[in-house]
Coordinates of C-alpha atoms in Angstrom, one line a residue:
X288 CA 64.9 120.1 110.5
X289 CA 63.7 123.6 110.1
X290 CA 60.4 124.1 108.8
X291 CA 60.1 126.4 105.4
X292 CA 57.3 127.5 103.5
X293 CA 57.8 125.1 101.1
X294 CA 56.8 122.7 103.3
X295 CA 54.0 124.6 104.6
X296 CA 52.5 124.8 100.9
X297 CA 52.9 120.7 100.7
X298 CA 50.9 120.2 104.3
X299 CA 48.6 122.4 102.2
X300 CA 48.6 121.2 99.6
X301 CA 48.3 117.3 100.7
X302 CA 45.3 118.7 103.1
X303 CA 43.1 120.7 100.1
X304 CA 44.2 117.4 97.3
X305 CA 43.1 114.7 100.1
X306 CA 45.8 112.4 98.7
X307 CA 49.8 112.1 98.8
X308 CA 49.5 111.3 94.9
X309 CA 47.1 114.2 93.9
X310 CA 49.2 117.1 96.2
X311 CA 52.3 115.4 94.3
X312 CA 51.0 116.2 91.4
X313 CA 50.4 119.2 92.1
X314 CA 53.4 120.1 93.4
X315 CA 54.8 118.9 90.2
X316 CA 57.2 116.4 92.6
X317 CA 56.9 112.8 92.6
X318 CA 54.7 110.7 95.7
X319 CA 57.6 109.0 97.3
X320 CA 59.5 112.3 97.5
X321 CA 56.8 114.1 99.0
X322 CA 55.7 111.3 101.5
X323 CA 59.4 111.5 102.7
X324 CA 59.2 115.5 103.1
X325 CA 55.9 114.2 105.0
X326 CA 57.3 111.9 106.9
X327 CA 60.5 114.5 108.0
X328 CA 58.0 117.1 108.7
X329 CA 55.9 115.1 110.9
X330 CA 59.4 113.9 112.7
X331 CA 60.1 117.5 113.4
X332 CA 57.2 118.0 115.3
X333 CA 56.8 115.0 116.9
X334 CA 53.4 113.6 116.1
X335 CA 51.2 112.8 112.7
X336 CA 49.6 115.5 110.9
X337 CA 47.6 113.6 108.6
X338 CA 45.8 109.8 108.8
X339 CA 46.7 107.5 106.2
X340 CA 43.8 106.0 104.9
X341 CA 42.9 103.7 102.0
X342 CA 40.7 106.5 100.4
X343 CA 43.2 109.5 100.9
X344 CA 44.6 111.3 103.9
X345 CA 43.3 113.4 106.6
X346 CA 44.4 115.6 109.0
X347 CA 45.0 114.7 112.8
X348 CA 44.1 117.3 115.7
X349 CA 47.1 118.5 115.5
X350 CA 47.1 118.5 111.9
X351 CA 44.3 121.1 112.0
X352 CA 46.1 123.6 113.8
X353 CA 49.2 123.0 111.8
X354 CA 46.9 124.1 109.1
X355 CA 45.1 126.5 110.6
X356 CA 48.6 128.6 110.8
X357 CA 49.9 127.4 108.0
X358 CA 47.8 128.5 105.4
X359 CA 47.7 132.4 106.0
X360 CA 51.8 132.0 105.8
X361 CA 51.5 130.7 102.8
X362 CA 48.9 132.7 101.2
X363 CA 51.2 135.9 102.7
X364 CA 54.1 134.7 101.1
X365 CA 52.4 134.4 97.6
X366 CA 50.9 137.7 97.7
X367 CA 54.4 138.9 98.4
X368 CA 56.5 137.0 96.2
X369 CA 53.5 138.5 93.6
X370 CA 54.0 141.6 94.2
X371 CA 57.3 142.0 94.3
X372 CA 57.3 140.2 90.5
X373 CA 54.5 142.6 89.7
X374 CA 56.8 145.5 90.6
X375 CA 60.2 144.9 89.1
X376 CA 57.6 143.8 85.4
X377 CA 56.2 147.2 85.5
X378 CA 59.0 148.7 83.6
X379 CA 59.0 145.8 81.4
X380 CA 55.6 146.5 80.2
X381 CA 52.3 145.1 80.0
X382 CA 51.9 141.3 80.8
X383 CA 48.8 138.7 80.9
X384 CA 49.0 135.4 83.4
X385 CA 46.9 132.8 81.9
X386 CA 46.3 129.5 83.9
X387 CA 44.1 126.6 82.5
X388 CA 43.2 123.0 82.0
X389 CA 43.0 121.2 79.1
X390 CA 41.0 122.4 75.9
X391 CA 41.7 122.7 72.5
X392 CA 40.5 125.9 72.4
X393 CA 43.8 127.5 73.8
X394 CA 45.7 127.6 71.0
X395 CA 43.5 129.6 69.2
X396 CA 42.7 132.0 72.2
X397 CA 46.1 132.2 72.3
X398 CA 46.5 133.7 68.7
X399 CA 43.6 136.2 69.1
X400 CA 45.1 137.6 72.5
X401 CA 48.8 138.0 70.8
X402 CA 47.0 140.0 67.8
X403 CA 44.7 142.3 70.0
X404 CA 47.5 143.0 72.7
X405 CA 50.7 143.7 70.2
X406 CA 53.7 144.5 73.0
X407 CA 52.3 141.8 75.8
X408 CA 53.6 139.9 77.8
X409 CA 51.2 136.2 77.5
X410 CA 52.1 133.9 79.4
X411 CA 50.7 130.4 80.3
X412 CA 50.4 127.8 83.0
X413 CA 49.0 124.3 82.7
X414 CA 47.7 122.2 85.4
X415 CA 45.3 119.2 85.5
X416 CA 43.8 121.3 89.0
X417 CA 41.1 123.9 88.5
X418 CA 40.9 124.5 92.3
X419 CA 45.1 125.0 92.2
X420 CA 44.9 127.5 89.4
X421 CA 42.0 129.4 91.3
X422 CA 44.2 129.8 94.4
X423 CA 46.5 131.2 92.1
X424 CA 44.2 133.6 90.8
X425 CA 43.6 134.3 94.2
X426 CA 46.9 134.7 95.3
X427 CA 48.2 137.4 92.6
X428 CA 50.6 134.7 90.8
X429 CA 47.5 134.7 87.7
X430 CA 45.7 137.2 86.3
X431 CA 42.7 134.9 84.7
X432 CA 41.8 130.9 85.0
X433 CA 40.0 128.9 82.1
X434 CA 38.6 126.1 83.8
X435 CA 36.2 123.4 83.8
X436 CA 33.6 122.3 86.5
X437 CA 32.2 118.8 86.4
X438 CA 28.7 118.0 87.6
X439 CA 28.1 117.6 90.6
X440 CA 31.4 118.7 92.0
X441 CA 31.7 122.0 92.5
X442 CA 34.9 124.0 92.8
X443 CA 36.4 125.4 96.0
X444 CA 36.6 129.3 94.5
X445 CA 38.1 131.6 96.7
X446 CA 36.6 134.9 97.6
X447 CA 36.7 137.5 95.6
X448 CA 37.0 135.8 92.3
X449 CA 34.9 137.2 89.4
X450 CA 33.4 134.8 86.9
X451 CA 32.0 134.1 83.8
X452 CA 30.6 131.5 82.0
X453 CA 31.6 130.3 79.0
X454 CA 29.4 127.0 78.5
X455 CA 26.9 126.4 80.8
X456 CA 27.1 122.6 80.1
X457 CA 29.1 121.2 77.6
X458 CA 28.5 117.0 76.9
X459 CA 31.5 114.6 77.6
X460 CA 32.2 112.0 74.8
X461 CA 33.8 108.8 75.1
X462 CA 37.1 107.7 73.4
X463 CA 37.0 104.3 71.6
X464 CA 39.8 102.3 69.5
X465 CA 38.5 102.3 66.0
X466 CA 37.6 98.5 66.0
X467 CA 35.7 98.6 69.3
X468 CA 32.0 97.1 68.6
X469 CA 30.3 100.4 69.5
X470 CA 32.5 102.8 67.3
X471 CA 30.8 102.4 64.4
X472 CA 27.6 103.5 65.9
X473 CA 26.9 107.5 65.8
X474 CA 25.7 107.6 69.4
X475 CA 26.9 104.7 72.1
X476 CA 25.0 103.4 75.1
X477 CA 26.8 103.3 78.1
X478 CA 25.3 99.8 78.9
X479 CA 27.4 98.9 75.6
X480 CA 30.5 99.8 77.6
X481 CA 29.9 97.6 80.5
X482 CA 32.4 95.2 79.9
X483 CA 35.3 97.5 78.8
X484 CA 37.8 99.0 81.2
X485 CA 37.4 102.8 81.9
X486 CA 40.7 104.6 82.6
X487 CA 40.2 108.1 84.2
X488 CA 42.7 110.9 85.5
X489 CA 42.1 110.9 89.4
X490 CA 44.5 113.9 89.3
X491 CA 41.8 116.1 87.3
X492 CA 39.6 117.7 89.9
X493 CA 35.8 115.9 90.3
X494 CA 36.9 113.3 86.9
X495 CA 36.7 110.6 89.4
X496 CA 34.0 111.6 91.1
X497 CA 31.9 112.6 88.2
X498 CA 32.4 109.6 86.5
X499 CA 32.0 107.5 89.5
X500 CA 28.0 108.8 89.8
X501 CA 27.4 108.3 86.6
X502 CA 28.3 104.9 86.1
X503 CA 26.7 104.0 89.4
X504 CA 23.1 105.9 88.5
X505 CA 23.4 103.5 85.7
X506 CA 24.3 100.5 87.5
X507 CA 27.3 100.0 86.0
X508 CA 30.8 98.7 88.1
X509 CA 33.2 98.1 85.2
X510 CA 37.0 97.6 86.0
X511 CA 38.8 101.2 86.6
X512 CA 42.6 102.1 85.6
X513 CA 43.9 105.1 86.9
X514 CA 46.4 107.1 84.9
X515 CA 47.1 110.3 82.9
X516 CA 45.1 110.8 79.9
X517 CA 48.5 110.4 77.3
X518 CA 48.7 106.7 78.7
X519 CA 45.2 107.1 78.2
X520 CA 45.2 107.6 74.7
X521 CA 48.1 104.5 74.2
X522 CA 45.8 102.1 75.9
X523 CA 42.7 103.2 74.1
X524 CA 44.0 102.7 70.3
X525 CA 44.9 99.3 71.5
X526 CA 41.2 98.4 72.8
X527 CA 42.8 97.9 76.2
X528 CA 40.2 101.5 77.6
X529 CA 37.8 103.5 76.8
X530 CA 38.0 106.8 78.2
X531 CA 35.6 109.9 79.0
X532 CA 37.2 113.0 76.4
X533 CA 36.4 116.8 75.6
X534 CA 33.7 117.1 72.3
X535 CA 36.1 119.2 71.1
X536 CA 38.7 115.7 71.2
X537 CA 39.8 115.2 67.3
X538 CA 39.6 111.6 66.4
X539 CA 43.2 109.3 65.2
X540 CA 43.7 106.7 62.7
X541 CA 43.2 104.1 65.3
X542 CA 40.5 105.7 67.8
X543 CA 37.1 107.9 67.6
X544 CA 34.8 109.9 69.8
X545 CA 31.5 109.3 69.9
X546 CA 28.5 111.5 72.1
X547 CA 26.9 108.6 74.6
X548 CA 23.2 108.7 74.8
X549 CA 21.2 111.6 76.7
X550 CA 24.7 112.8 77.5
X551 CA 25.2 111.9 80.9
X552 CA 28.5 113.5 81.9
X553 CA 28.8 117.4 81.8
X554 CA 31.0 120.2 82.8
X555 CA 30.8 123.3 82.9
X556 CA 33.5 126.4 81.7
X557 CA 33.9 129.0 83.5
X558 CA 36.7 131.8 83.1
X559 CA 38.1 133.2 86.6
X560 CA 39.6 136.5 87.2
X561 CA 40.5 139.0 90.1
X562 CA 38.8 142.2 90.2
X563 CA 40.9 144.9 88.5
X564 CA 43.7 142.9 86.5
X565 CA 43.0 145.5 84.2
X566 CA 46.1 147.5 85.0
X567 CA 49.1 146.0 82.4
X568 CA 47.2 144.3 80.3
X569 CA 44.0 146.0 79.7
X570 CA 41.4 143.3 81.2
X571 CA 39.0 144.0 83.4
X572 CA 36.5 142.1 85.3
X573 CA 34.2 139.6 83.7
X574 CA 30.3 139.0 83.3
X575 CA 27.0 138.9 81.0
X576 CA 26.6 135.5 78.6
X577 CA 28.1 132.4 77.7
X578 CA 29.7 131.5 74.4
X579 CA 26.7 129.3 74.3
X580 CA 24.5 131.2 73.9
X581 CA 22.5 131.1 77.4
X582 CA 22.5 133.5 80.3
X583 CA 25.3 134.3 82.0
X584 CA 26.4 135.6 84.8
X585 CA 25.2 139.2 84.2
X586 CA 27.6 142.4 84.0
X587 CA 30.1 142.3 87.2
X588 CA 31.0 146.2 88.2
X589 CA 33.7 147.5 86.5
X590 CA 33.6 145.1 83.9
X591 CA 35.3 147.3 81.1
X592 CA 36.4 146.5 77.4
X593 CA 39.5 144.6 78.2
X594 CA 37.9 141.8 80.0
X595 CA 34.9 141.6 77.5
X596 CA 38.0 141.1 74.9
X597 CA 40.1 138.6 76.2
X598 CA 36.3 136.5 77.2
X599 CA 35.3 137.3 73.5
X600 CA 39.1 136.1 72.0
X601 CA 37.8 133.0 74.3
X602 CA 34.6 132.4 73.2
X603 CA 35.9 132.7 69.7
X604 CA 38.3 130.1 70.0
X605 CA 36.0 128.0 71.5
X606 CA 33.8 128.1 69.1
X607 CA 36.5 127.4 66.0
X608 CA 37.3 124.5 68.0
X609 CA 33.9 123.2 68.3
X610 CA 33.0 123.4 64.7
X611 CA 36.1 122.1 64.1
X612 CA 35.6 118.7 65.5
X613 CA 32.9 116.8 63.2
X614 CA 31.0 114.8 65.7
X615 CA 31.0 117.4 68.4
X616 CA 29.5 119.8 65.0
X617 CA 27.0 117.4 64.5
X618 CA 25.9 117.2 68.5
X619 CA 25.5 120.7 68.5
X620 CA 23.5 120.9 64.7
X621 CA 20.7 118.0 66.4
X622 CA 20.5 119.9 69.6
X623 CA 20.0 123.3 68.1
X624 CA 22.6 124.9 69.6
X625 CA 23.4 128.9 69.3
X626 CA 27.1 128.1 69.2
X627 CA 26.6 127.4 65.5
X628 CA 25.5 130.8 64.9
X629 CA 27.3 133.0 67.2
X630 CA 29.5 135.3 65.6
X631 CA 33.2 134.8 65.5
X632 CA 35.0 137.3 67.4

């Protein structure tokens, strides 16, 4: 077999994810397929390049080096294939690459950057991985990265990158079927959760990890499912989980959200750019406050009215989605917070 770059980017991708089932993901491929592209890669060269292990893989010796080669290739070969897309778009007109995680404040960012830009090109990529859309970023194939950071697990940002922040630390609630004991109460205990079965996404960068801390700090070892949050949600109306959620989370029929006490899980969002994705588009690079109202990172050079526009579109939207969600509302009205006052954009 002849080695490609594609499977370059999945030795890469299995090295930076630290499991077959996380670089599967995202690779947006399935495990068993890439454990055989593994396993005919390895073949070809005649040795292991990663140790299976019951926490993950690691890379051998020889692994290393494979890496150490393989990863300016790839990076090369994005920042070609980039360009070369970037070029024959020019005549097209102007275009915006969004990547981001989950929040409920895209759809209305969305809506605010399709007014102020009229003739743009918006565009946008999902992935459970903050640290995959930042290489991205990175790499030329996206111009700006809504992510978010959880305690105590910091991301793996490439150089380069300008940031802002758009919540310095926003709470995690907890999901609960609408006839568990502790959804009737306006703020659960975690000790009340004990006994339940907590499902998590090991997919989502730091969830695991996070969550992992927590529960330990409060010496808590309940029973852990791992799955995607949509399974999530099936086994949660049915009291069979409970599951960490955004405050922005809207409650169903048949589940709630509910703030746990002193808010022990956090993250942190933070919108990525490269310097000078102004051209196109009109954004520029990024700095000064967060949407909540604390200090921010203070103005990056060259931060123009482009990139203050697409953060204040996001800032807005994050905000109509906060005050849109009842018990996140109320969190925010008992701790004060500026987001209730900060005007809409």
């Amino acid at each position: 077999m002849e080695l490609e770059v594609r499977h370059l980017r999945a030795l890469c991708a299995i090295a930076d994810a630290g499991s077959l089932h996380k670089a599967a993901r995202q690779l947006g491929m399935s495990q068993p397929s890439l454990t055989t592209q593994l396993r005919r890669i390895e073949n070809s060269l005649g040795a292991e390049l990663f140790s299976r292990e019951r926490t993950g893989c690691r890379p051998t010796l020889l692994g290393h080096s494979v890496l150490s080669r393989a990863r300016p290739l790839v990076a090369g070969m994005a920042v070609l294939v980039s360009e070369a897309r970037a070029a024959a778009d020019r005549s097209a007109g102007p275009r915006l690459r969004i990547g981001s995680t989950a929040s409920r404040a895209l759809a209305g960012w969305l809506r605010r950057l399709r007014e102020r830009l009229p003739g743009t090109d918006i565009s946008l990529q999902m992935d459970v991985s903050a640290n995959a859309l930042l290489r991205q970023v990175a790499a030329g194939g996206l111009d700006v990265a809504f992510v978010h950071e959880v305690e105590g697990c910091a991301l793996r940002v490439p150089p380069g990158l300008d940031r802002r922040v758009l919540v310095e630390r926003e709470p995690q609630f907890i999901s609960l079927a609408r006839d568990h004991p502790a959804a009737g109460r306006p703020v659960v205990e975690l000790a009340d959760l004990a006994g339940d079965r907590w499902m998590i996404d090991p997919t989502v960068d730091g969830e695991w990890d996070g969550l992992r801390r927590v529960l330990s700090d409060a010496g808590l070892n309940p029973p852990v499912l791992h799955g995607d949050y949509l399974t999530a949600s099936s086994l949660i109306a049915v009291g069979e989980a409970i599951a960490p959620c955004q405050p922005t989370s809207v409650p169903r029929e048949d589940m709630v959200v509910r703030p746990l006490r002193d808010d022990p899980l956090g993250v942190r969002l933070l919108l990525f750019s490269r310097p000078g994705v102004d051209e196109g588009a009109g954004i520029a690079s990024p700095g000064t406050a967060g949407a909540d109202g604390g200090p921010g990172d203070g103005p990056v050079e060259g931060d123009g009215p482009g990139g203050a526009e697409v953060y204040a579109d996001l800032a807005a939207a994050y905000r109509e989605a906060a005050l849109q969600a009842g018990v996140y509302r109320q969190w925010l009205m008992r701790n004060k917070s500026p987001l209730l006052h900060a005007p809409a954009a």
